[in-house]
CSV table of C-alpha atoms in Angstrom, one decimal:
chain,number,residue,atom,x,y,z
A,1,MET,CA,18.9,66.7,120.0
A,2,GLY,CA,18.1,66.4,123.6
A,3,PHE,CA,16.9,69.3,125.8
A,4,LEU,CA,19.6,71.5,124.9
A,5,SER,CA,17.7,72.0,121.4
A,6,GLY,CA,15.0,74.1,120.8
A,7,SER,CA,12.2,71.6,120.8
A,8,ALA,CA,12.7,68.0,122.4
A,9,SER,CA,10.5,64.8,122.7
A,10,PHE,CA,10.9,63.2,126.4
A,11,VAL,CA,10.1,60.1,128.5
A,12,ARG,CA,9.1,60.5,132.4
A,13,PHE,CA,10.5,57.9,134.9
A,14,SER,CA,9.6,57.4,138.5
A,15,VAL,CA,13.1,56.6,140.4
A,16,GLU,CA,12.2,54.0,142.9
A,17,GLY,CA,14.8,53.0,145.4
A,18,GLU,CA,16.6,54.7,148.1
A,19,LEU,CA,20.1,56.8,147.6
A,20,PRO,CA,22.4,56.4,150.4
A,21,GLU,CA,22.9,59.2,153.0
A,22,ASN,CA,25.6,60.8,151.3
A,23,ALA,CA,23.3,61.0,147.9
A,24,LEU,CA,26.2,63.5,146.2
A,25,ASP,CA,29.1,61.3,147.1
A,26,PHE,CA,27.2,58.3,146.1
A,27,ILE,CA,26.5,59.6,142.8
A,28,ALA,CA,29.5,60.9,141.9
A,29,ASP,CA,31.1,57.8,142.4
A,30,ARG,CA,28.9,55.8,140.4
A,31,VAL,CA,29.2,58.5,137.8
A,32,ILE,CA,32.9,58.2,136.7
A,33,ALA,CA,32.7,54.1,137.8
A,34,PHE,CA,30.2,53.7,135.1
A,35,SER,CA,31.6,56.2,132.8
A,36,PHE,CA,31.9,56.0,129.1
A,37,ARG,CA,35.0,54.0,127.5
A,38,ASP,CA,36.1,54.8,124.7
A,39,ILE,CA,36.5,51.6,121.8
A,40,ASP,CA,38.0,53.7,118.8
A,41,ASP,CA,41.3,52.4,119.4
A,42,THR,CA,40.3,48.7,120.4
A,43,PHE,CA,38.4,45.9,118.8
A,44,ASP,CA,35.4,45.4,121.1
A,45,GLU,CA,32.1,45.6,119.7
A,46,TYR,CA,29.8,47.5,122.2
A,47,SER,CA,30.5,50.7,124.9
A,48,ILE,CA,28.0,52.3,127.2
A,49,GLY,CA,28.4,54.9,129.5
A,50,TRP,CA,28.1,58.3,131.0
A,51,VAL,CA,29.4,61.2,129.6
A,52,SER,CA,28.4,65.2,129.8
A,53,VAL,CA,25.5,67.0,127.9
A,54,LEU,CA,27.6,69.6,126.9
A,55,ASN,CA,30.5,67.0,125.3
A,56,MET,CA,30.0,63.6,124.1
A,57,PHE,CA,33.9,63.2,124.7
A,58,ASP,CA,34.0,64.5,128.2
A,59,SER,CA,33.6,61.3,130.1
A,60,GLN,CA,35.7,62.4,133.1
A,61,PHE,CA,33.5,65.9,133.6
A,62,LYS,CA,36.5,67.8,133.5
A,63,TYR,CA,34.6,70.7,131.9
A,64,ALA,CA,31.4,70.8,132.8
A,65,SER,CA,29.8,69.4,136.0
A,66,TYR,CA,26.6,67.1,136.0
A,67,ALA,CA,24.9,68.5,139.2
A,68,ALA,CA,23.0,71.6,139.3
A,69,GLY,CA,21.0,72.4,142.0
A,70,ASP,CA,18.5,69.6,143.0
A,71,TYR,CA,19.2,68.1,139.2
A,72,ILE,CA,21.6,65.7,138.1
A,73,THR,CA,22.0,65.9,134.3
A,74,LEU,CA,23.8,63.4,132.2
A,75,THR,CA,24.2,61.6,128.5
A,76,LEU,CA,24.4,58.2,128.1
A,77,ARG,CA,26.0,57.1,125.0
A,78,VAL,CA,26.5,53.9,123.7
A,79,ASP,CA,28.9,52.9,120.7
A,80,GLU,CA,28.6,50.0,118.4
A,81,ARG,CA,30.2,48.4,115.7
A,82,LYS,CA,27.9,46.9,112.9
A,83,VAL,CA,28.3,45.4,109.8
A,84,SER,CA,25.4,45.0,107.2
A,85,PRO,CA,23.8,42.0,106.1
A,86,ALA,CA,24.6,42.6,102.7
A,87,ILE,CA,28.2,43.7,103.3
A,88,LEU,CA,28.5,40.6,105.5
A,89,LYS,CA,26.9,38.4,102.7
A,90,LYS,CA,29.0,39.7,100.0
A,91,PHE,CA,32.4,39.4,101.7
A,92,VAL,CA,31.3,35.9,102.8
A,93,ALA,CA,30.5,34.2,99.0
A,94,LYS,CA,33.7,35.9,98.2
A,95,GLU,CA,35.5,33.9,100.8
A,96,GLU,CA,33.6,31.2,99.8
A,97,GLU,CA,34.5,31.3,96.1
A,98,ARG,CA,38.1,31.5,97.2
A,99,VAL,CA,38.4,28.6,99.5
A,100,LYS,CA,36.5,26.2,96.6
A,101,GLN,CA,39.4,27.5,94.4
A,102,GLU,CA,42.1,26.3,96.5
A,103,LYS,CA,40.7,23.1,97.3
A,104,GLN,CA,39.6,22.6,93.8
A,105,VAL,CA,36.4,21.5,95.2
A,106,PRO,CA,32.8,22.1,93.8
A,107,LYS,CA,31.1,23.0,97.1
A,108,LEU,CA,31.9,23.6,100.8
A,109,GLY,CA,30.8,21.4,104.1
A,110,ARG,CA,28.2,23.2,106.3
A,111,SER,CA,31.3,23.4,109.1
A,112,LEU,CA,33.8,25.0,107.2
A,113,LYS,CA,30.7,27.5,105.7
A,114,VAL,CA,29.9,28.2,109.2
A,115,GLU,CA,33.7,29.3,110.0
A,116,ILE,CA,34.0,30.9,107.0
A,117,LYS,CA,31.5,33.3,107.8
A,118,GLU,CA,32.2,33.4,111.5
A,119,ARG,CA,36.0,35.0,110.4
A,120,VAL,CA,34.9,37.1,108.0
A,121,ARG,CA,32.3,38.5,110.4
A,122,THR,CA,34.9,39.2,113.0
A,123,GLU,CA,37.7,40.6,110.1
A,124,LEU,CA,35.0,43.2,109.1
A,125,MET,CA,33.6,43.9,112.7
A,126,ARG,CA,37.1,44.9,113.6
A,127,LYS,CA,37.6,47.3,110.7
A,128,ALA,CA,33.8,48.9,111.4
A,129,ILE,CA,33.9,52.5,112.9
A,130,PRO,CA,32.0,52.6,116.2
A,131,VAL,CA,28.9,54.3,115.5
A,132,PRO,CA,28.2,56.8,118.3
A,133,THR,CA,24.3,57.3,120.1
A,134,THR,CA,23.7,59.7,122.8
A,135,TYR,CA,20.3,60.4,125.0
A,136,GLU,CA,20.4,62.9,127.6
A,137,LEU,CA,18.7,62.5,131.1
A,138,CYS,CA,17.3,65.1,133.3
A,139,TRP,CA,17.2,63.5,137.2
A,140,SER,CA,15.4,65.1,140.1
A,141,LEU,CA,17.0,64.0,143.0
A,142,SER,CA,14.2,65.9,145.5
A,143,ASP,CA,10.9,64.1,143.7
A,144,SER,CA,12.9,60.7,142.7
A,145,THR,CA,11.9,61.7,138.6
A,146,LEU,CA,14.0,61.3,135.4
A,147,THR,CA,13.4,62.9,132.1
A,148,PHE,CA,14.5,61.0,129.6
A,149,PHE,CA,14.6,62.7,126.2
A,150,THR,CA,13.7,60.5,124.1
A,151,THR,CA,11.1,58.2,123.0
A,152,ASN,CA,12.6,55.2,121.5
A,153,LYS,CA,11.6,52.1,123.1
A,154,LYS,CA,15.0,50.1,122.7
A,155,ALA,CA,17.1,53.1,124.3
A,156,HIS,CA,14.4,53.4,127.1
A,157,THR,CA,15.4,49.4,127.9
A,158,VAL,CA,19.0,50.5,127.8
A,159,LEU,CA,18.6,53.1,129.8
A,160,GLU,CA,16.5,50.8,132.3
A,161,ASP,CA,18.7,48.4,132.7
A,162,PHE,CA,22.3,51.0,132.8
A,163,PHE,CA,20.7,52.9,134.9
A,164,GLN,CA,19.9,50.1,137.6
A,165,GLU,CA,23.2,48.9,137.0
A,166,SER,CA,25.1,52.2,137.7
A,167,PHE,CA,22.6,52.9,140.9
A,168,ASN,CA,20.8,50.3,142.1
A,169,LEU,CA,17.7,52.1,141.7
A,170,MET,CA,15.1,51.1,139.5
A,171,LEU,CA,12.7,53.1,136.8
A,172,ARG,CA,9.4,53.0,136.1
A,173,GLN,CA,7.9,54.9,133.3
A,174,GLN,CA,5.1,57.4,134.5
A,175,ILE,CA,2.3,56.2,131.7
A,176,PRO,CA,-0.8,58.3,133.0
A,177,TYR,CA,-2.2,55.4,134.6
A,178,VAL,CA,1.0,55.7,137.1
A,179,VAL,CA,0.9,59.4,137.3
A,180,GLY,CA,-3.2,58.9,138.4
A,181,GLU,CA,-2.3,56.5,140.8
A,182,THR,CA,-0.3,59.1,142.7
A,183,LEU,CA,-2.7,61.7,142.3
A,184,LEU,CA,-5.8,60.0,143.4
A,185,ASN,CA,-7.3,59.6,147.1
A,186,GLU,CA,-8.3,55.9,148.1
A,187,GLU,CA,-12.1,55.9,146.6
A,188,GLN,CA,-10.7,56.9,142.9
A,189,ALA,CA,-7.6,54.9,143.2
A,190,ALA,CA,-10.0,51.8,143.7
A,191,ARG,CA,-11.9,53.0,140.6
A,192,LEU,CA,-8.7,53.4,138.7
A,193,ALA,CA,-8.1,49.7,139.6
A,194,MET,CA,-10.8,48.7,137.3
A,195,ILE,CA,-9.6,50.1,134.0
A,196,ASN,CA,-6.8,48.1,132.0
A,197,PRO,CA,-3.8,50.6,132.4
A,198,GLU,CA,-2.8,50.0,128.7
A,199,VAL,CA,-5.7,52.0,127.4
A,200,LEU,CA,-4.0,55.2,129.2
A,201,VAL,CA,-0.8,54.6,127.6
């Protein structure tokens, strides 16, 4: 579990864009504005936001600060209601049989089947308990890098989109090719440019 555990897998990003002069005040405002909103007592299917790295139920950071010196540490929490395809198929078939018997017809039209499927899916979704997923990150303000503690590519995409929405900053994954660009002199960089970046991913 992230960087608080004994071992961790992570990916580094460079943070591209300029923070305002009052960076910490700006970050504080944006973290709270994009903090996690609980959906346990609603019918919403999806929620995403920032919470404390120490407690995924602390979205207002009452018990621990996310700022430590030059670093910002946050957890990205995603809650999602899901209904498995097998469960949906079972209850749709059951409802179709009930409607056929009620209407005394051997088969149902396509539009009615679509309506039944959507209605059953909505009912099951409302009963489903949101499943939480958390990903921790550490953002260095001085060198504009961010360490994200998962190698899940879908999570990377979620982070990139939500980070940009939260802070108006872009994330660029630091594959070896990109890191090399920052370390080499002009002549070496020209030679690097002749290499396909994919061989260094």
